[in-house]
């Protein structure tokens, strides 16, 4: 069906009024696969005045400042959840209650989520008492036990129970578990939200907000709005969860994926204790990459405050963007190559989206695994306008930390997404930390949005001088307890071993397992300042200084355990030669 666009310059349904779109008593407007654009306000005058948005239709409004919709009638719009009765979706209602006809973005309550019974008909839900755990698809029964908001808080205990009350402020996100049907369709009915809608944030705390309109919004516009940028840290967090068929908090497995204007970083999944505190990682992750820029009707998400104040949703963030075949909580993947441009997108801000690519900044997805268990997904994104420092809305700090973790060191802090300008000679500081001895495995798992697939990627160990290819291979190392934030770097080429490209050809370094000796042949009698042997974790095992110019050196290796070691030579002219040597000591 062809999508139509209705621009209402002045539409009267029934009697004359000052509203631009007025629906009189016992009347309705039905939009089927339509973009309904109203420059000013909407009045659904009486309880029998209705506006139906069907088949992907959305209501766009262009007023600036405070919302001005009024009336006792309902806008009706569908949205589907993606979870069963054990799992949470994060929501934000596009409508408020109609208890008053006055001009205000009224609070919302889940009694406004109706069961669809026909094209325009719906029935009221059954609101189950707090002691009931499971929702039902039909008759639609919602478990009020799981309805919470989260405002300027930082611990699990600070979730605010709402239940069936009509007290969820416009713009505030809320949690709700699904029903036995899984992808349950809900009919949101109420006064359409419009205009500026504010939510409180505070320093260092999270707030669950969301898209408060009966249309999609561009999250980039929300993040980059100067007033909002002064208050939040530029990340948007999306909850993802594993189906474990249990209501016990200790059984929950999930985590937060991170969206910035540079792209999306998948969620690492964690277990929880009985108080809701994050414990050990599960080894699973959320969606690897996804299109989150256009937030659809009903979507809730977290923001983190960096100052005290109120962030604002505005009509200028609104646009028309239909969803993929899947619902808003599991957006489909965009073009991995990042070469496709958006088609024309109707929007309030007047942006020409045909000049914008669907993908994000060219990037590498790099995952770390710890003791073959926990996983940390990370993102390295590259664009010429990014800097090596912290770029608001592009770089992203870690929102959760594991007992073992991998991160980028940006302005001496820990980041899971690092956006910077690409340079073949660039060295990117990374951190590896653990509270007990841990085996780390790190690898490039995906190349997206136009990053050069032929580009080499290495982890460089500054202590041993070893480069490890993490695009075609894997970095693996077992490290003792500690936080190594200056030892390792990501590079895009292997460094020259010395100032003389041929210096390494002057030496032969090998292990003689029969005699139990490490042997260095120095036929050109080059003067050596030092000789070092490191285990694979970088611990110094053997050091010899002022070796001199002998043609051959032998060092006993009988005390070394079987394994791989790194031998480093340093000449008096500060030229380095590094080689890996396998020790077996077969006698």
Coordinates of C-alpha atoms in Angstrom, one line a residue:
X1 CA 0.0 0.0 0.0
X2 CA 1.3 3.4 -0.9
X3 CA 2.1 5.7 2.0
X4 CA 0.2 8.9 2.0
X5 CA 1.0 12.2 3.6
X6 CA -1.7 14.5 5.0
X7 CA -0.6 18.1 5.8
X8 CA -3.4 19.6 7.8
X9 CA -3.3 23.4 7.3
X10 CA -6.7 23.8 9.0
X11 CA -8.9 20.8 9.5
X12 CA -12.3 20.9 11.2
X13 CA -14.2 17.7 12.0
X14 CA -17.6 18.8 13.3
X15 CA -17.9 22.4 14.7
X16 CA -15.5 25.3 14.3
X17 CA -12.8 25.7 16.9
X18 CA -9.4 27.3 17.5
X19 CA -7.6 23.9 17.3
X20 CA -5.9 23.1 14.0
X21 CA -7.1 19.5 14.2
X22 CA -10.4 19.3 16.0
X23 CA -12.5 16.2 16.3
X24 CA -16.0 16.8 17.5
X25 CA -18.1 14.5 19.7
X26 CA -19.1 11.2 18.1
X27 CA -16.6 11.7 15.3
X28 CA -13.2 10.3 14.4
X29 CA -10.2 10.6 12.1
X30 CA -8.8 7.3 10.8
X31 CA -5.3 7.3 9.4
X32 CA -4.3 4.1 7.4
X33 CA -0.7 4.0 6.4
X34 CA -0.5 7.8 6.7
X35 CA 1.8 10.5 7.9
X36 CA -0.6 12.8 9.7
X37 CA 1.1 16.2 10.0
X38 CA -0.4 18.9 12.2
X39 CA 1.4 22.2 12.3
X40 CA -0.2 23.3 15.6
X41 CA -2.4 21.6 18.2
X42 CA -4.9 18.7 18.3
X43 CA -8.2 18.8 20.2
X44 CA -10.1 15.5 20.7
X45 CA -13.0 17.4 22.1
X46 CA -15.2 14.8 23.9
X47 CA -14.8 11.3 25.2
X48 CA -16.4 10.1 21.9
X49 CA -13.8 12.0 19.8
X50 CA -11.1 9.6 18.5
X51 CA -8.0 9.6 16.3
X52 CA -6.9 6.2 15.1
X53 CA -3.4 5.6 13.8
X54 CA -3.3 2.2 11.9
X55 CA -0.9 0.3 9.7
X56 CA 2.2 2.2 10.7
X57 CA 0.6 5.7 10.7
X58 CA 2.2 8.4 12.9
X59 CA 1.1 11.8 14.1
X60 CA 3.6 14.6 13.6
X61 CA 3.3 18.0 15.2
X62 CA 5.4 21.1 14.6
X63 CA 4.6 23.4 17.5
X64 CA 7.6 24.8 19.5
X65 CA 7.6 25.1 23.2
X66 CA 5.0 23.6 25.5
X67 CA 2.4 21.2 24.2
X68 CA -1.1 22.4 23.5
X69 CA -3.2 19.3 22.8
X70 CA -6.4 19.1 24.7
X71 CA -9.7 17.3 25.0
X72 CA -11.3 14.2 26.6
X73 CA -11.0 11.9 23.5
X74 CA -8.4 9.3 22.7
X75 CA -5.6 8.9 20.1
X76 CA -5.2 5.1 19.5
X77 CA -1.9 3.6 18.3
X78 CA -0.6 0.1 18.4
X79 CA 2.8 -1.1 19.6
X80 CA 4.2 -4.6 20.1
X81 CA 6.3 -5.8 23.0
X82 CA 8.9 -8.5 22.3
X83 CA 9.1 -10.4 25.6
X84 CA 7.1 -13.1 27.5
X85 CA 5.8 -12.9 31.0
X86 CA 9.3 -13.4 32.5
X87 CA 11.2 -10.6 30.8
X88 CA 11.1 -6.8 30.8
X89 CA 10.7 -4.3 28.0
X90 CA 11.4 -0.6 28.7
X91 CA 8.5 1.5 27.5
X92 CA 7.6 5.2 27.2
X93 CA 3.9 6.0 26.5
X94 CA 3.0 8.2 23.5
X95 CA -0.2 9.3 25.3
X96 CA -1.4 10.6 28.7
X97 CA -4.6 10.1 30.5
X98 CA -7.8 11.9 29.6
X99 CA -9.1 12.7 33.1
X100 CA -9.0 16.4 32.3
X101 CA -9.6 18.3 29.0
X102 CA -7.1 21.0 29.8
X103 CA -3.9 21.6 27.8
X104 CA -1.3 19.4 29.5
X105 CA 0.8 16.3 28.8
X106 CA -1.1 14.2 31.3
X107 CA 0.5 11.3 33.3
X108 CA 0.0 7.7 32.0
X109 CA -1.2 4.5 33.6
X110 CA -1.2 0.9 32.3
X111 CA -5.0 0.8 32.4
X112 CA -4.6 2.8 29.1
X113 CA -3.1 -0.3 27.4
X114 CA -6.1 -1.9 25.7
X115 CA -6.6 -5.3 24.2
X116 CA -7.2 -5.0 20.4
X117 CA -10.6 -6.5 19.5
X118 CA -11.2 -4.9 16.1
X119 CA -10.0 -2.2 13.7
X120 CA -11.2 0.5 16.1
X121 CA -12.4 -1.4 19.0
X122 CA -10.6 -2.4 22.2
X123 CA -11.3 -3.8 25.6
X124 CA -9.9 -2.7 29.0
X125 CA -7.1 -4.8 30.4
X126 CA -7.3 -6.8 33.6
X127 CA -4.9 -5.3 36.1
X128 CA -3.6 -8.2 38.2
X129 CA -2.8 -7.6 41.8
X130 CA 0.8 -7.3 43.2
X131 CA 0.7 -11.0 44.2
X132 CA 0.2 -12.2 40.6
X133 CA 3.4 -12.8 38.6
X134 CA 2.2 -13.8 35.1
X135 CA 0.4 -11.7 32.5
X136 CA -2.0 -13.2 30.0
X137 CA -2.5 -12.5 26.3
X138 CA -6.3 -12.9 26.2
X139 CA -8.1 -11.6 27.9
X140 CA -5.3 -9.1 28.2
X141 CA -4.1 -9.3 31.8
X142 CA -1.2 -7.2 33.0
X143 CA 0.9 -8.1 36.0
X144 CA 1.1 -4.8 37.9
X145 CA 3.9 -6.2 40.0
X146 CA 6.5 -5.3 37.3
X147 CA 5.5 -1.7 36.6
X148 CA 8.4 0.6 37.7
X149 CA 10.1 3.9 36.9
X150 CA 13.7 4.9 37.5
X151 CA 14.6 8.5 38.1
X152 CA 17.9 10.0 39.1
X153 CA 19.0 6.8 40.7
X154 CA 22.0 4.4 40.6
X155 CA 21.1 1.2 42.5
X156 CA 18.6 -1.6 41.9
X157 CA 16.8 -0.8 45.1
X158 CA 15.9 2.7 43.8
X159 CA 13.4 1.5 41.2
X160 CA 10.1 3.2 41.9
X161 CA 7.0 1.0 42.1
X162 CA 4.0 2.3 40.1
X163 CA 1.7 -0.7 39.6
X164 CA -1.6 0.3 38.1
X165 CA -1.5 3.9 39.2
X166 CA -2.0 6.7 36.6
X167 CA 1.1 8.5 37.8
X168 CA 3.8 7.9 35.2
X169 CA 4.9 11.4 34.0
X170 CA 4.9 12.2 30.3
X171 CA 8.4 11.3 29.0
X172 CA 9.2 9.0 31.8
X173 CA 10.1 5.4 30.9
X174 CA 8.7 2.4 32.7
X175 CA 9.3 -1.3 32.9
X176 CA 6.7 -3.9 32.1
X177 CA 6.9 -7.7 31.6
X178 CA 5.0 -9.2 28.7
X179 CA 2.4 -11.9 28.5
X180 CA 2.2 -15.5 27.5
X181 CA 1.9 -14.5 23.9
X182 CA 5.4 -13.0 23.7
X183 CA 5.0 -10.3 21.0
X184 CA 1.9 -8.9 22.6
X185 CA 0.1 -6.1 20.7
X186 CA -1.0 -3.2 23.0
X187 CA -3.4 -0.4 22.0
X188 CA -2.2 2.8 23.6
X189 CA -5.2 5.1 24.1
X190 CA -5.2 8.6 25.5
X191 CA -4.4 12.2 24.9
X192 CA -1.5 12.5 22.4
X193 CA 1.7 13.9 23.9
X194 CA 3.1 17.0 22.2
X195 CA 5.7 19.8 22.6
X196 CA 8.5 20.1 25.2
X197 CA 8.5 17.2 27.7
X198 CA 11.0 17.3 30.5
X199 CA 12.6 14.6 32.7
X200 CA 14.8 15.1 35.7
X201 CA 18.5 14.0 35.7
X202 CA 21.3 14.4 38.2
X203 CA 25.0 14.1 38.4
X204 CA 26.2 10.5 38.2
X205 CA 22.7 9.0 38.2
X206 CA 20.6 7.2 35.6
X207 CA 17.0 8.1 34.5
X208 CA 14.7 5.9 32.5
X209 CA 13.2 8.1 29.8
X210 CA 12.0 7.4 26.2
X211 CA 10.2 8.5 23.1
X212 CA 7.0 10.3 24.4
X213 CA 5.3 10.9 21.1
X214 CA 3.0 9.0 18.7
X215 CA 5.8 9.2 16.1
X216 CA 9.5 8.2 15.8
X217 CA 12.3 10.5 17.0
X218 CA 15.9 11.0 16.0
X219 CA 18.0 10.1 19.0
X220 CA 21.0 12.0 17.6
X221 CA 19.0 15.3 17.7
X222 CA 18.1 14.5 21.4
X223 CA 21.7 13.8 22.3
X224 CA 23.2 16.8 20.4
X225 CA 20.6 19.4 21.5
X226 CA 22.8 21.9 23.4
X227 CA 20.6 22.1 26.5
X228 CA 20.5 18.3 26.8
X229 CA 24.3 18.0 26.0
X230 CA 25.0 20.1 29.1
X231 CA 23.1 17.6 31.3
X232 CA 23.8 14.1 30.1
X233 CA 26.9 12.2 29.1
X234 CA 26.0 11.4 25.5
X235 CA 25.1 7.7 25.9
X236 CA 21.8 6.0 25.4
X237 CA 21.4 2.6 27.2
X238 CA 19.1 -0.1 25.9
X239 CA 18.1 -3.0 28.2
X240 CA 18.5 -6.5 26.7
X241 CA 17.7 -9.8 28.6
X242 CA 18.0 -13.6 28.3
X243 CA 14.9 -15.7 28.7
X244 CA 15.5 -17.8 31.8
X245 CA 11.8 -18.6 32.6
X246 CA 12.0 -17.3 36.1
X247 CA 10.8 -14.3 38.1
X248 CA 13.5 -14.6 40.7
X249 CA 15.9 -11.7 40.5
X250 CA 18.9 -13.9 41.1
X251 CA 18.0 -15.8 37.9
X252 CA 18.0 -12.7 35.7
X253 CA 20.6 -12.5 32.9
X254 CA 20.9 -9.3 31.0
X255 CA 22.7 -6.0 30.4
X256 CA 22.7 -2.7 28.7
X257 CA 23.7 -2.0 25.1
X258 CA 25.2 1.4 24.4
X259 CA 24.2 3.8 21.6
X260 CA 26.2 6.9 20.6
X261 CA 26.1 8.9 17.5
X262 CA 29.1 6.8 16.3
X263 CA 27.3 3.5 16.6
X264 CA 26.0 0.8 18.9
X265 CA 28.0 -1.4 21.2
X266 CA 26.4 -4.7 22.2
X267 CA 25.4 -5.4 25.8
X268 CA 27.5 -7.8 28.0
X269 CA 25.2 -10.1 29.9
X270 CA 25.5 -10.6 33.7
X271 CA 23.9 -12.7 36.4
X272 CA 22.4 -10.9 39.5
X273 CA 22.2 -11.6 43.2
X274 CA 19.0 -11.6 45.1
X275 CA 19.2 -7.9 45.7
X276 CA 19.5 -7.1 42.0
X277 CA 23.2 -6.3 42.0
X278 CA 25.3 -7.4 39.1
X279 CA 27.5 -10.4 39.8
X280 CA 29.4 -12.7 37.4
X281 CA 29.1 -12.4 33.6
X282 CA 27.2 -15.1 31.7
X283 CA 29.5 -15.1 28.6
X284 CA 26.6 -13.9 26.4
X285 CA 26.0 -10.6 24.7
X286 CA 23.1 -8.7 23.2
X287 CA 22.6 -7.7 19.5
X288 CA 26.0 -7.2 17.9
X289 CA 25.1 -4.1 15.8
X290 CA 21.8 -2.5 15.2
X291 CA 20.0 0.6 14.0
X292 CA 19.0 2.5 17.1
X293 CA 19.2 6.1 15.8
X294 CA 15.4 6.3 15.0
X295 CA 13.6 5.5 18.2
X296 CA 10.1 4.3 17.5
X297 CA 6.8 4.8 19.3
X298 CA 6.9 3.4 22.8
X299 CA 10.6 2.9 23.2
X300 CA 12.2 3.5 26.6
X301 CA 15.9 3.9 27.4
X302 CA 18.3 5.1 30.1
X303 CA 20.4 8.3 30.2
X304 CA 23.1 9.3 32.7
X305 CA 23.3 12.8 34.1
X306 CA 26.5 14.8 34.3
X307 CA 24.7 17.8 35.9
X308 CA 21.5 18.4 37.8
X309 CA 18.6 19.6 35.7
X310 CA 15.9 18.4 33.3
X311 CA 16.5 17.0 29.8
X312 CA 13.9 17.9 27.2
X313 CA 12.2 16.0 24.4
X314 CA 11.0 18.4 21.6
X315 CA 8.8 18.2 18.6
X316 CA 11.9 19.1 16.5
X317 CA 13.3 15.6 17.2
X318 CA 10.2 14.0 15.6
X319 CA 10.2 12.3 12.2
X320 CA 8.3 9.6 10.3
X321 CA 10.2 6.3 10.2
X322 CA 8.3 3.1 9.9
X323 CA 9.7 0.1 11.8
X324 CA 11.3 -3.1 10.5
X325 CA 9.3 -6.3 10.4
X326 CA 10.5 -6.9 13.9
X327 CA 9.4 -4.5 16.7
X328 CA 11.2 -1.6 18.2
X329 CA 12.9 -3.7 20.8
X330 CA 14.8 -5.7 18.3
X331 CA 15.7 -3.4 15.5
X332 CA 17.0 -5.0 12.3
X333 CA 20.5 -4.5 11.1
X334 CA 21.4 -1.7 8.8
X335 CA 23.8 -1.9 5.8
X336 CA 27.0 -3.3 7.2
X337 CA 29.0 -1.5 4.5
X338 CA 27.5 1.8 5.4
X339 CA 27.1 2.8 1.8
X340 CA 23.3 3.2 1.6
X341 CA 21.7 6.7 2.0
X342 CA 18.3 7.2 3.6
X343 CA 15.3 7.9 1.4
X344 CA 13.4 11.1 1.9
X345 CA 12.3 11.3 5.6
X346 CA 9.6 13.7 6.6
X347 CA 10.8 15.4 9.8
X348 CA 10.1 18.5 11.8
X349 CA 13.7 19.8 11.9
X350 CA 13.9 20.1 8.1
X351 CA 16.9 17.7 7.8
X352 CA 17.7 16.3 4.3
X353 CA 18.3 12.7 5.3
X354 CA 19.0 11.8 1.6
X355 CA 22.5 13.2 2.3
X356 CA 23.0 11.0 5.3
X357 CA 24.2 7.4 5.2
X358 CA 22.3 4.7 7.1
X359 CA 25.4 3.3 8.7
X360 CA 27.6 4.9 11.4
X361 CA 31.2 5.8 11.5
X362 CA 33.6 3.2 10.0
X363 CA 34.4 0.9 12.9
X364 CA 35.9 -2.2 14.4
X365 CA 34.0 -4.4 16.9
X366 CA 36.6 -5.9 19.3
X367 CA 35.5 -8.4 21.9
X368 CA 37.5 -9.6 24.9
X369 CA 36.8 -12.9 26.7
X370 CA 37.9 -13.6 30.3
X371 CA 38.7 -17.1 31.5
X372 CA 36.5 -18.4 28.6
X373 CA 33.5 -16.9 30.4
X374 CA 32.7 -13.2 30.6
X375 CA 32.7 -11.1 27.4
X376 CA 33.2 -7.4 26.9
X377 CA 32.1 -6.1 23.5
X378 CA 33.8 -2.8 22.5
X379 CA 33.8 -0.4 19.5
X380 CA 36.6 1.5 17.8
X381 CA 35.1 4.2 15.5
X382 CA 36.9 6.4 13.1
X383 CA 36.0 9.7 11.5
X384 CA 38.0 12.8 10.6
X385 CA 36.2 15.1 13.0
X386 CA 36.8 12.8 16.0
X387 CA 39.6 13.5 18.4
X388 CA 41.9 11.4 20.5
X389 CA 40.2 12.9 23.6
X390 CA 36.7 12.3 24.9
X391 CA 34.2 13.3 22.2
X392 CA 30.7 14.0 23.6
X393 CA 28.1 11.7 22.0
X394 CA 30.7 9.5 20.2
X395 CA 32.8 8.0 22.9
X396 CA 31.1 6.0 25.6
X397 CA 32.2 5.2 29.2
X398 CA 31.7 1.8 30.6
X399 CA 28.3 1.5 32.4
X400 CA 29.2 -1.7 34.2
X401 CA 32.4 -3.3 35.2
X402 CA 33.4 -6.9 35.5
X403 CA 36.0 -8.5 37.9
X404 CA 38.1 -8.8 34.7
X405 CA 37.6 -6.3 31.9
X406 CA 39.0 -4.8 28.7
X407 CA 38.7 -1.1 27.9
X408 CA 40.1 1.9 26.0
X409 CA 42.0 4.5 28.0
X410 CA 40.6 7.9 27.1
X411 CA 41.7 10.9 29.2
X412 CA 42.8 8.4 31.8
X413 CA 39.3 6.9 32.2
X414 CA 37.7 3.6 31.1
X415 CA 35.7 3.6 27.8
X416 CA 33.9 0.8 26.0
X417 CA 33.6 2.8 22.8
X418 CA 36.4 5.0 21.5
X419 CA 35.9 7.4 18.5
X420 CA 38.9 9.0 16.9
X421 CA 40.5 10.0 13.7
X422 CA 42.2 7.2 11.8
X423 CA 46.0 7.3 11.4
X424 CA 48.1 4.3 10.3
X425 CA 50.7 5.3 12.8
X426 CA 48.2 5.8 15.7
X427 CA 48.7 3.8 18.9
X428 CA 45.5 3.4 21.0
X429 CA 46.0 2.8 24.7
X430 CA 43.9 -0.1 26.1
X431 CA 43.5 -1.4 29.6
X432 CA 43.3 -5.0 30.9
X433 CA 42.3 -5.4 34.6
X434 CA 41.4 -8.3 36.8
X435 CA 40.9 -8.9 40.5
X436 CA 42.6 -12.4 40.3
X437 CA 44.7 -14.2 37.7
X438 CA 42.8 -14.1 34.4
X439 CA 43.2 -15.4 30.9
X440 CA 42.4 -12.7 28.4
X441 CA 41.5 -13.4 24.8
X442 CA 40.9 -10.5 22.4
X443 CA 39.9 -10.5 18.8
X444 CA 38.3 -8.3 16.1
X445 CA 34.9 -9.8 15.6
X446 CA 33.4 -7.5 12.9
X447 CA 34.4 -4.7 10.5
X448 CA 31.5 -2.3 9.8
X449 CA 30.4 0.7 7.8
X450 CA 33.3 1.1 5.4
X451 CA 36.4 0.4 7.6
X452 CA 39.1 -1.0 5.3
X453 CA 38.8 -4.8 5.5
X454 CA 42.4 -5.1 4.4
X455 CA 43.8 -3.0 7.3
X456 CA 45.9 -4.9 9.8
X457 CA 45.1 -4.6 13.5
X458 CA 47.5 -5.6 16.3
X459 CA 47.8 -5.5 20.0
X460 CA 51.3 -4.4 21.0
X461 CA 52.9 -5.4 24.3
X462 CA 55.3 -2.6 25.2
X463 CA 56.9 -4.7 27.8
X464 CA 57.9 -7.6 25.6
X465 CA 57.9 -5.8 22.2
X466 CA 55.5 -8.4 20.7
X467 CA 52.8 -7.6 18.2
X468 CA 49.8 -9.9 18.0
X469 CA 47.4 -9.9 14.9
X470 CA 43.9 -9.7 16.3
X471 CA 42.1 -9.5 13.0
X472 CA 43.3 -12.8 11.6
X473 CA 44.3 -14.3 14.9
X474 CA 43.7 -13.7 18.6
X475 CA 45.6 -12.1 21.4
X476 CA 45.8 -14.4 24.4
X477 CA 47.6 -13.8 27.7
X478 CA 47.2 -14.8 31.3
X479 CA 47.8 -11.8 33.6
X480 CA 48.1 -11.6 37.4
X481 CA 45.9 -9.4 39.6
X482 CA 46.2 -5.8 38.6
X483 CA 45.1 -3.0 36.2
X484 CA 47.4 -2.8 33.2
X485 CA 46.5 0.6 31.5
X486 CA 49.9 1.6 30.1
X487 CA 51.4 -1.7 28.9
X488 CA 49.2 -2.5 25.8
X489 CA 48.2 -0.6 22.7
X490 CA 46.2 -1.3 19.5
X491 CA 48.2 -0.5 16.4
X492 CA 47.6 -0.8 12.7
X493 CA 51.1 -1.8 11.7
X494 CA 54.0 -3.6 13.3
X495 CA 56.7 -1.2 14.6
X496 CA 60.2 -1.4 13.2
X497 CA 62.4 -3.5 15.4
X498 CA 65.2 -1.0 15.4
X499 CA 66.4 2.2 13.8
X500 CA 68.4 -0.1 11.4
X501 CA 65.9 -2.3 9.5
X502 CA 68.6 -5.0 9.1
X503 CA 69.8 -5.2 12.7
X504 CA 67.8 -8.3 13.5
X505 CA 69.6 -10.1 10.6
X506 CA 72.8 -9.8 12.6
X507 CA 71.6 -12.1 15.3
X508 CA 70.3 -15.7 15.7
X509 CA 68.3 -16.4 18.9
X510 CA 67.2 -20.0 19.6
X511 CA 66.6 -22.6 22.4
X512 CA 68.7 -25.7 22.6
X513 CA 66.4 -28.1 24.5
X514 CA 69.1 -30.9 24.6
X515 CA 71.7 -28.7 26.4
X516 CA 69.0 -26.6 28.2
X517 CA 70.4 -23.3 27.0
X518 CA 69.2 -20.2 25.3
X519 CA 71.7 -19.3 22.6
X520 CA 72.5 -16.0 21.0
X521 CA 74.8 -15.9 18.0
X522 CA 76.4 -12.5 17.3
X523 CA 78.7 -13.1 14.4
X524 CA 79.3 -9.4 13.7
X525 CA 80.3 -8.8 17.4
X526 CA 77.8 -6.0 17.9
X527 CA 78.1 -4.5 21.4
X528 CA 75.1 -5.6 23.5
X529 CA 73.8 -3.5 26.4
X530 CA 71.3 -6.0 27.9
X531 CA 69.5 -9.3 27.5
X532 CA 66.0 -9.9 28.9
X533 CA 63.7 -12.9 29.0
X534 CA 60.0 -12.5 29.8
X535 CA 57.3 -15.1 30.3
X536 CA 54.1 -14.7 28.2
X537 CA 52.5 -12.6 31.0
X538 CA 55.4 -10.1 30.7
X539 CA 57.1 -11.0 33.9
X540 CA 60.9 -10.6 33.8
X541 CA 62.5 -14.0 34.2
X542 CA 66.2 -13.4 33.4
X543 CA 68.2 -10.1 33.0
X544 CA 71.8 -9.7 32.0
X545 CA 73.5 -6.3 31.5
X546 CA 76.7 -5.2 29.7
X547 CA 77.1 -8.3 27.7
X548 CA 79.8 -7.0 25.3
X549 CA 80.7 -8.1 21.8
X550 CA 81.1 -11.9 22.1
X551 CA 80.3 -13.9 19.0
X552 CA 78.0 -16.2 21.0
X553 CA 76.2 -16.1 24.4
X554 CA 74.7 -19.0 26.2
X555 CA 72.3 -18.8 29.2
X556 CA 70.9 -21.8 31.1
X557 CA 67.2 -22.3 30.7
X558 CA 66.9 -25.4 32.8
X559 CA 65.0 -23.5 35.5
X560 CA 62.3 -22.4 33.0
X561 CA 59.0 -24.2 32.8
X562 CA 57.8 -25.5 29.4
X563 CA 56.2 -22.6 27.5
X564 CA 56.7 -19.6 25.2
X565 CA 59.1 -16.9 26.3
X566 CA 60.1 -13.5 24.8
X567 CA 63.8 -12.7 24.4
X568 CA 64.7 -9.0 24.0
X569 CA 68.2 -7.7 23.1
X570 CA 69.3 -4.1 23.4
X571 CA 72.4 -2.8 21.7
X572 CA 74.6 0.0 23.0
X573 CA 73.0 2.2 20.3
X574 CA 69.5 1.4 21.8
X575 CA 68.4 -0.8 18.9
X576 CA 65.9 -3.5 20.0
X577 CA 65.6 -7.1 18.8
X578 CA 62.7 -9.2 20.0
X579 CA 61.9 -12.8 19.4
X580 CA 59.6 -15.5 20.8
X581 CA 61.3 -18.7 21.8
X582 CA 59.6 -22.0 22.8
X583 CA 61.2 -23.8 25.8
X584 CA 60.7 -27.6 26.2
X585 CA 64.0 -28.7 27.8
X586 CA 63.9 -32.2 26.5
X587 CA 66.8 -34.2 28.0

